[in-house]
PDB file of C-alpha atoms in Angstrom:
ATOM      1  CA  UNK C  16       0.000   0.000   0.000  1.00  0.00           C
ATOM      2  CA  UNK C  17       1.446   3.356  -1.017  1.00  0.00           C
ATOM      3  CA  UNK C  18       1.770   6.012   1.664  1.00  0.00           C
ATOM      4  CA  UNK C  19       3.149   9.500   1.779  1.00  0.00           C
ATOM      5  CA  UNK C  20       6.885   8.828   1.801  1.00  0.00           C
ATOM      6  CA  UNK C  21       6.938   5.107   1.121  1.00  0.00           C
ATOM      7  CA  UNK C  22       4.965   1.883   1.151  1.00  0.00           C
ATOM      8  CA  UNK C  23       3.743  -0.713   3.657  1.00  0.00           C
ATOM      9  CA  UNK C  24       2.882  -4.383   3.481  1.00  0.00           C
ATOM     10  CA  UNK C  25      -0.549  -4.592   1.854  1.00  0.00           C
ATOM     11  CA  UNK C  26      -2.323  -7.013   4.210  1.00  0.00           C
ATOM     12  CA  UNK C  27      -2.870  -4.849   7.282  1.00  0.00           C
ATOM     13  CA  UNK C  28      -5.996  -6.673   8.487  1.00  0.00           C
ATOM     14  CA  UNK C  29      -3.920  -8.916  10.773  1.00  0.00           C
ATOM     15  CA  UNK C  30      -1.601  -6.339  12.297  1.00  0.00           C
ATOM     16  CA  UNK C  31      -1.713  -3.105  14.280  1.00  0.00           C
ATOM     17  CA  UNK C  32       0.274  -0.590  12.283  1.00  0.00           C
ATOM     18  CA  UNK C  33       1.895   2.281  14.139  1.00  0.00           C
ATOM     19  CA  UNK C  34      -0.018   5.542  14.269  1.00  0.00           C
ATOM     20  CA  UNK C  35       2.677   7.279  12.199  1.00  0.00           C
ATOM     21  CA  UNK C  36       2.170   4.816   9.334  1.00  0.00           C
ATOM     22  CA  UNK C  37      -1.638   4.761   9.606  1.00  0.00           C
ATOM     23  CA  UNK C  38      -1.871   8.526   9.482  1.00  0.00           C
ATOM     24  CA  UNK C  39      -0.004   8.626   6.157  1.00  0.00           C
ATOM     25  CA  UNK C  40      -2.010   5.824   4.532  1.00  0.00           C
ATOM     26  CA  UNK C  41      -5.073   6.427   2.300  1.00  0.00           C
ATOM     27  CA  UNK C  42      -5.052  10.121   3.161  1.00  0.00           C
ATOM     28  CA  UNK C  43      -7.322  11.173   0.300  1.00  0.00           C
ATOM     29  CA  UNK C  44      -9.875   8.524   1.236  1.00  0.00           C
ATOM     30  CA  UNK C  45      -9.850   9.516   4.904  1.00  0.00           C
ATOM     31  CA  UNK C  46     -10.341  13.177   4.038  1.00  0.00           C
ATOM     32  CA  UNK C  47     -13.350  12.311   1.884  1.00  0.00           C
ATOM     33  CA  UNK C  48     -14.845  10.187   4.659  1.00  0.00           C
ATOM     34  CA  UNK C  49     -14.188  12.872   7.259  1.00  0.00           C
ATOM     35  CA  UNK C  50     -15.982  15.489   5.170  1.00  0.00           C
ATOM     36  CA  UNK C  51     -19.137  13.367   5.029  1.00  0.00           C
ATOM     37  CA  UNK C  52     -18.910  12.359   8.684  1.00  0.00           C
ATOM     38  CA  UNK C  53     -18.628  15.967   9.824  1.00  0.00           C
ATOM     39  CA  UNK C  54     -21.968  16.711   8.181  1.00  0.00           C
ATOM     40  CA  UNK C  55     -23.667  14.255  10.547  1.00  0.00           C
ATOM     41  CA  UNK C  56     -22.382  15.990  13.672  1.00  0.00           C
ATOM     42  CA  UNK C  57     -24.393  18.882  15.066  1.00  0.00           C
ATOM     43  CA  UNK C  58     -23.391  21.643  17.467  1.00  0.00           C
ATOM     44  CA  UNK C  59     -23.851  20.450  21.044  1.00  0.00           C
ATOM     45  CA  UNK C  60     -23.557  16.736  20.233  1.00  0.00           C
ATOM     46  CA  UNK C  61     -22.070  14.252  22.670  1.00  0.00           C
ATOM     47  CA  UNK C  62     -19.684  11.979  20.749  1.00  0.00           C
ATOM     48  CA  UNK C  63     -17.318   9.069  21.094  1.00  0.00           C
ATOM     49  CA  UNK C  64     -14.438   8.593  18.657  1.00  0.00           C
ATOM     50  CA  UNK C  65     -12.146   5.591  18.621  1.00  0.00           C
ATOM     51  CA  UNK C  66      -8.373   5.618  18.181  1.00  0.00           C
ATOM     52  CA  UNK C  67      -8.385   4.913  14.434  1.00  0.00           C
ATOM     53  CA  UNK C  68      -6.559   7.206  12.039  1.00  0.00           C
ATOM     54  CA  UNK C  69      -9.857   7.808  10.223  1.00  0.00           C
ATOM     55  CA  UNK C  70     -11.315   9.164  13.466  1.00  0.00           C
ATOM     56  CA  UNK C  71      -8.376  11.542  13.701  1.00  0.00           C
ATOM     57  CA  UNK C  72      -9.224  12.933  10.256  1.00  0.00           C
ATOM     58  CA  UNK C  73     -12.865  13.230  11.322  1.00  0.00           C
ATOM     59  CA  UNK C  74     -11.828  15.132  14.442  1.00  0.00           C
ATOM     60  CA  UNK C  75      -9.871  17.629  12.356  1.00  0.00           C
ATOM     61  CA  UNK C  76     -13.002  18.346  10.311  1.00  0.00           C
ATOM     62  CA  UNK C  77     -15.096  18.853  13.447  1.00  0.00           C
ATOM     63  CA  UNK C  78     -13.112  21.793  14.796  1.00  0.00           C
ATOM     64  CA  UNK C  79     -15.612  24.307  13.401  1.00  0.00           C
ATOM     65  CA  UNK C  80     -18.455  22.723  15.405  1.00  0.00           C
ATOM     66  CA  UNK C  81     -19.549  24.347  18.645  1.00  0.00           C
ATOM     67  CA  UNK C  82     -20.018  22.996  22.168  1.00  0.00           C
ATOM     68  CA  UNK C  83     -19.199  19.374  21.416  1.00  0.00           C
ATOM     69  CA  UNK C  84     -18.574  16.882  24.191  1.00  0.00           C
ATOM     70  CA  UNK C  85     -16.062  14.304  23.010  1.00  0.00           C
ATOM     71  CA  UNK C  86     -14.980  11.080  24.718  1.00  0.00           C
ATOM     72  CA  UNK C  87     -12.080   9.115  23.245  1.00  0.00           C
ATOM     73  CA  UNK C  88      -9.370   6.622  24.117  1.00  0.00           C
ATOM     74  CA  UNK C  89      -6.933   8.223  21.655  1.00  0.00           C
ATOM     75  CA  UNK C  90      -4.095  10.270  23.126  1.00  0.00           C
ATOM     76  CA  UNK C  91      -3.252  11.555  19.654  1.00  0.00           C
ATOM     77  CA  UNK C  92      -6.795  12.761  19.066  1.00  0.00           C
ATOM     78  CA  UNK C  93      -6.859  14.675  22.361  1.00  0.00           C
ATOM     79  CA  UNK C  94      -3.566  16.347  21.461  1.00  0.00           C
ATOM     80  CA  UNK C  95      -5.004  17.333  18.070  1.00  0.00           C
ATOM     81  CA  UNK C  96      -8.036  18.979  19.687  1.00  0.00           C
ATOM     82  CA  UNK C  97      -6.361  20.479  22.750  1.00  0.00           C
ATOM     83  CA  UNK C  98      -6.633  24.068  21.470  1.00  0.00           C
ATOM     84  CA  UNK C  99     -10.295  23.914  20.409  1.00  0.00           C
ATOM     85  CA  UNK C 100     -12.318  26.322  22.531  1.00  0.00           C
ATOM     86  CA  UNK C 101     -15.772  25.632  23.922  1.00  0.00           C
ATOM     87  CA  UNK C 102     -15.585  21.833  23.817  1.00  0.00           C
ATOM     88  CA  UNK C 103     -15.563  19.314  26.641  1.00  0.00           C
ATOM     89  CA  UNK C 104     -12.938  16.663  25.888  1.00  0.00           C
ATOM     90  CA  UNK C 105     -12.614  13.522  27.985  1.00  0.00           C
ATOM     91  CA  UNK C 106      -9.833  10.946  27.696  1.00  0.00           C
ATOM     92  CA  UNK C 107     -10.464   7.496  29.090  1.00  0.00           C
ATOM     93  CA  UNK C 108      -8.142   5.857  31.554  1.00  0.00           C
ATOM     94  CA  UNK C 109      -6.444   2.599  30.694  1.00  0.00           C
ATOM     95  CA  UNK C 110      -3.165   1.076  29.619  1.00  0.00           C
ATOM     96  CA  UNK C 111      -1.287   2.806  26.816  1.00  0.00           C
ATOM     97  CA  UNK C 112      -0.581   0.922  23.585  1.00  0.00           C
ATOM     98  CA  UNK C 113       2.415   2.933  22.349  1.00  0.00           C
ATOM     99  CA  UNK C 114       2.159   1.853  18.703  1.00  0.00           C
ATOM    100  CA  UNK C 115      -1.360   3.286  18.392  1.00  0.00           C
ATOM    101  CA  UNK C 116      -1.290   5.928  21.171  1.00  0.00           C
ATOM    102  CA  UNK C 117      -4.503   4.312  22.413  1.00  0.00           C
ATOM    103  CA  UNK C 118      -5.662   3.596  25.937  1.00  0.00           C
ATOM    104  CA  UNK C 119      -7.137   0.110  26.358  1.00  0.00           C
ATOM    105  CA  UNK C 120      -8.134  -2.401  29.022  1.00  0.00           C
ATOM    106  CA  UNK C 121     -10.556  -2.629  31.925  1.00  0.00           C
ATOM    107  CA  UNK C 122     -10.255   1.001  33.046  1.00  0.00           C
ATOM    108  CA  UNK C 123     -11.051   2.138  29.515  1.00  0.00           C
ATOM    109  CA  UNK C 124     -14.137  -0.064  29.359  1.00  0.00           C
ATOM    110  CA  UNK C 125     -15.350   0.968  32.813  1.00  0.00           C
ATOM    111  CA  UNK C 126     -15.276   4.651  31.902  1.00  0.00           C
ATOM    112  CA  UNK C 127     -17.016   4.132  28.570  1.00  0.00           C
ATOM    113  CA  UNK C 128     -19.815   2.179  30.283  1.00  0.00           C
ATOM    114  CA  UNK C 129     -20.564   5.230  32.450  1.00  0.00           C
ATOM    115  CA  UNK C 130     -21.708   7.471  29.594  1.00  0.00           C
ATOM    116  CA  UNK C 131     -24.493   7.783  27.039  1.00  0.00           C
ATOM    117  CA  UNK C 132     -23.760   9.749  23.869  1.00  0.00           C
ATOM    118  CA  UNK C 133     -25.579  10.824  20.713  1.00  0.00           C
ATOM    119  CA  UNK C 134     -23.155   9.270  18.233  1.00  0.00           C
ATOM    120  CA  UNK C 135     -20.095   7.085  18.000  1.00  0.00           C
ATOM    121  CA  UNK C 136     -17.808   7.154  14.979  1.00  0.00           C
ATOM    122  CA  UNK C 137     -15.427   4.227  14.688  1.00  0.00           C
ATOM    123  CA  UNK C 138     -13.453   2.269  12.130  1.00  0.00           C
ATOM    124  CA  UNK C 139     -12.317  -1.325  11.696  1.00  0.00           C
ATOM    125  CA  UNK C 140      -9.938  -3.563   9.764  1.00  0.00           C
ATOM    126  CA  UNK C 141     -12.609  -5.196   7.611  1.00  0.00           C
ATOM    127  CA  UNK C 142     -16.277  -5.966   6.983  1.00  0.00           C
ATOM    128  CA  UNK C 143     -17.739  -9.178   5.646  1.00  0.00           C
ATOM    129  CA  UNK C 144     -21.407 -10.232   5.292  1.00  0.00           C
ATOM    130  CA  UNK C 145     -20.801 -13.339   7.436  1.00  0.00           C
ATOM    131  CA  UNK C 146     -17.981 -12.322   9.771  1.00  0.00           C
ATOM    132  CA  UNK C 147     -19.389  -8.842  10.366  1.00  0.00           C
ATOM    133  CA  UNK C 148     -17.173  -5.979  11.532  1.00  0.00           C
ATOM    134  CA  UNK C 149     -13.708  -7.146  12.556  1.00  0.00           C
ATOM    135  CA  UNK C 150     -10.450  -5.830  13.980  1.00  0.00           C
ATOM    136  CA  UNK C 151      -6.939  -7.158  14.492  1.00  0.00           C
ATOM    137  CA  UNK C 152      -6.815  -6.556  18.263  1.00  0.00           C
ATOM    138  CA  UNK C 153      -9.044  -7.900  21.018  1.00  0.00           C
ATOM    139  CA  UNK C 154      -8.353  -4.781  23.084  1.00  0.00           C
ATOM    140  CA  UNK C 155      -9.439  -2.440  20.288  1.00  0.00           C
ATOM    141  CA  UNK C 156     -12.501  -4.571  19.545  1.00  0.00           C
ATOM    142  CA  UNK C 157     -13.612  -4.413  23.182  1.00  0.00           C
ATOM    143  CA  UNK C 158     -13.226  -0.627  23.205  1.00  0.00           C
ATOM    144  CA  UNK C 159     -15.320  -0.226  20.060  1.00  0.00           C
ATOM    145  CA  UNK C 160     -17.987  -2.565  21.451  1.00  0.00           C
ATOM    146  CA  UNK C 161     -18.278  -0.443  24.594  1.00  0.00           C
ATOM    147  CA  UNK C 162     -18.550   2.723  22.514  1.00  0.00           C
ATOM    148  CA  UNK C 163     -21.282   1.191  20.355  1.00  0.00           C
ATOM    149  CA  UNK C 164     -23.307   0.245  23.440  1.00  0.00           C
ATOM    150  CA  UNK C 165     -23.061   3.818  24.727  1.00  0.00           C
ATOM    151  CA  UNK C 166     -24.340   5.531  21.556  1.00  0.00           C
ATOM    152  CA  UNK C 167     -27.775   6.215  20.135  1.00  0.00           C
ATOM    153  CA  UNK C 168     -26.390   6.307  16.588  1.00  0.00           C
ATOM    154  CA  UNK C 169     -23.517   4.070  15.522  1.00  0.00           C
ATOM    155  CA  UNK C 170     -21.522   5.327  12.514  1.00  0.00           C
ATOM    156  CA  UNK C 171     -18.925   3.078  10.889  1.00  0.00           C
ATOM    157  CA  UNK C 172     -16.281   4.924   8.859  1.00  0.00           C
ATOM    158  CA  UNK C 173     -14.058   2.882   6.562  1.00  0.00           C
ATOM    159  CA  UNK C 174     -12.254   3.211   3.256  1.00  0.00           C
ATOM    160  CA  UNK C 175     -13.053   1.040   0.264  1.00  0.00           C
ATOM    161  CA  UNK C 176     -10.167  -1.370   0.905  1.00  0.00           C
ATOM    162  CA  UNK C 177     -11.943  -2.748   4.001  1.00  0.00           C
ATOM    163  CA  UNK C 178     -14.865  -4.353   2.124  1.00  0.00           C
ATOM    164  CA  UNK C 179     -14.833  -8.161   1.975  1.00  0.00           C
ATOM    165  CA  UNK C 180     -11.978  -8.352   4.473  1.00  0.00           C
ATOM    166  CA  UNK C 181     -11.946 -10.395   7.681  1.00  0.00           C
ATOM    167  CA  UNK C 182      -9.598  -9.687  10.567  1.00  0.00           C
ATOM    168  CA  UNK C 183      -8.925 -11.502  13.840  1.00  0.00           C
ATOM    169  CA  UNK C 184     -11.684 -10.394  16.234  1.00  0.00           C
ATOM    170  CA  UNK C 185     -15.355  -9.655  15.655  1.00  0.00           C
ATOM    171  CA  UNK C 186     -16.447  -6.232  16.869  1.00  0.00           C
ATOM    172  CA  UNK C 187     -20.137  -6.624  16.057  1.00  0.00           C
ATOM    173  CA  UNK C 188     -22.545  -7.862  13.401  1.00  0.00           C
ATOM    174  CA  UNK C 189     -23.047  -5.354  10.605  1.00  0.00           C
ATOM    175  CA  UNK C 190     -26.717  -4.970  11.508  1.00  0.00           C
ATOM    176  CA  UNK C 191     -25.626  -3.238  14.730  1.00  0.00           C
ATOM    177  CA  UNK C 192     -24.556  -0.080  12.891  1.00  0.00           C
ATOM    178  CA  UNK C 193     -26.898   2.637  11.665  1.00  0.00           C
ATOM    179  CA  UNK C 194     -24.698   4.360   9.092  1.00  0.00           C
ATOM    180  CA  UNK C 195     -21.701   3.376   6.960  1.00  0.00           C
ATOM    181  CA  UNK C 196     -19.496   6.095   5.474  1.00  0.00           C
ATOM    182  CA  UNK C 197     -16.889   5.212   2.863  1.00  0.00           C
ATOM    183  CA  UNK C 198     -14.913   6.955   0.140  1.00  0.00           C
ATOM    184  CA  UNK C 199     -16.112   4.994  -2.907  1.00  0.00           C
ATOM    185  CA  UNK C 200     -19.365   3.635  -4.277  1.00  0.00           C
ATOM    186  CA  UNK C 201     -19.391   0.010  -3.050  1.00  0.00           C
ATOM    187  CA  UNK C 202     -20.267  -2.884  -5.359  1.00  0.00           C
ATOM    188  CA  UNK C 203     -23.973  -3.490  -5.976  1.00  0.00           C
ATOM    189  CA  UNK C 204     -23.938  -6.455  -3.577  1.00  0.00           C
ATOM    190  CA  UNK C 205     -22.986  -4.199  -0.695  1.00  0.00           C
ATOM    191  CA  UNK C 206     -25.433  -1.475  -1.675  1.00  0.00           C
ATOM    192  CA  UNK C 207     -28.247  -4.032  -1.607  1.00  0.00           C
ATOM    193  CA  UNK C 208     -26.959  -5.523   1.633  1.00  0.00           C
ATOM    194  CA  UNK C 209     -27.114  -2.148   3.360  1.00  0.00           C
ATOM    195  CA  UNK C 210     -30.586  -1.431   1.971  1.00  0.00           C
ATOM    196  CA  UNK C 211     -31.885  -4.785   3.212  1.00  0.00           C
ATOM    197  CA  UNK C 212     -30.350  -4.204   6.644  1.00  0.00           C
ATOM    198  CA  UNK C 213     -31.742  -0.681   6.936  1.00  0.00           C
ATOM    199  CA  UNK C 214     -28.255   0.818   7.098  1.00  0.00           C
ATOM    200  CA  UNK C 215     -27.702   4.290   5.634  1.00  0.00           C
ATOM    201  CA  UNK C 216     -24.812   4.277   3.147  1.00  0.00           C
ATOM    202  CA  UNK C 217     -22.909   7.489   2.464  1.00  0.00           C
ATOM    203  CA  UNK C 218     -20.090   8.028  -0.035  1.00  0.00           C
ATOM    204  CA  UNK C 219     -18.929  10.997  -2.155  1.00  0.00           C
ATOM    205  CA  UNK C 220     -21.159  11.504  -5.175  1.00  0.00           C
ATOM    206  CA  UNK C 221     -19.112  12.406  -8.226  1.00  0.00           C
TER     207      UNK C 221
END
């Protein structure tokens, strides 16, 4: 997979890439997804964002919003938003995973269980009609599960390379999400799948 400044091994569904590599991968796709995702967030919303690089791009697009309350397990995301005025930003406790700058573990889950938010935006390593939404790390999967349980609206953000991919751990069945945002028009199979499941599909219209 080409990145800004180099290339990485193409099959990233089985591994946790470092945050420095993830943030330089599929930049154009993540910007397109972030633009659409930002349109779903309203002033005053209570949100959860996971530690994915796509969520970081979403966060950058949200800076113009007012009076948001944001809960995340991403140290990098909090640093990105530290200078935004008028927001309430909450970082979970937990054990630091240095390669992803994410906090994980029981303390993370306990804090997330304490809150109820309007929306969660999260990503994954792959989606498959049978395997559902999957990730490479049990710790990350548990965090995303807790965020999904806390949210009224569950928004999955993923680039087009994640379709028909299966990673190590199931996060949730696809039917558990309300909206899918991606950067390309998915194949007709997936469009029909989302229609049948009652899932809103959003992608840039050319």
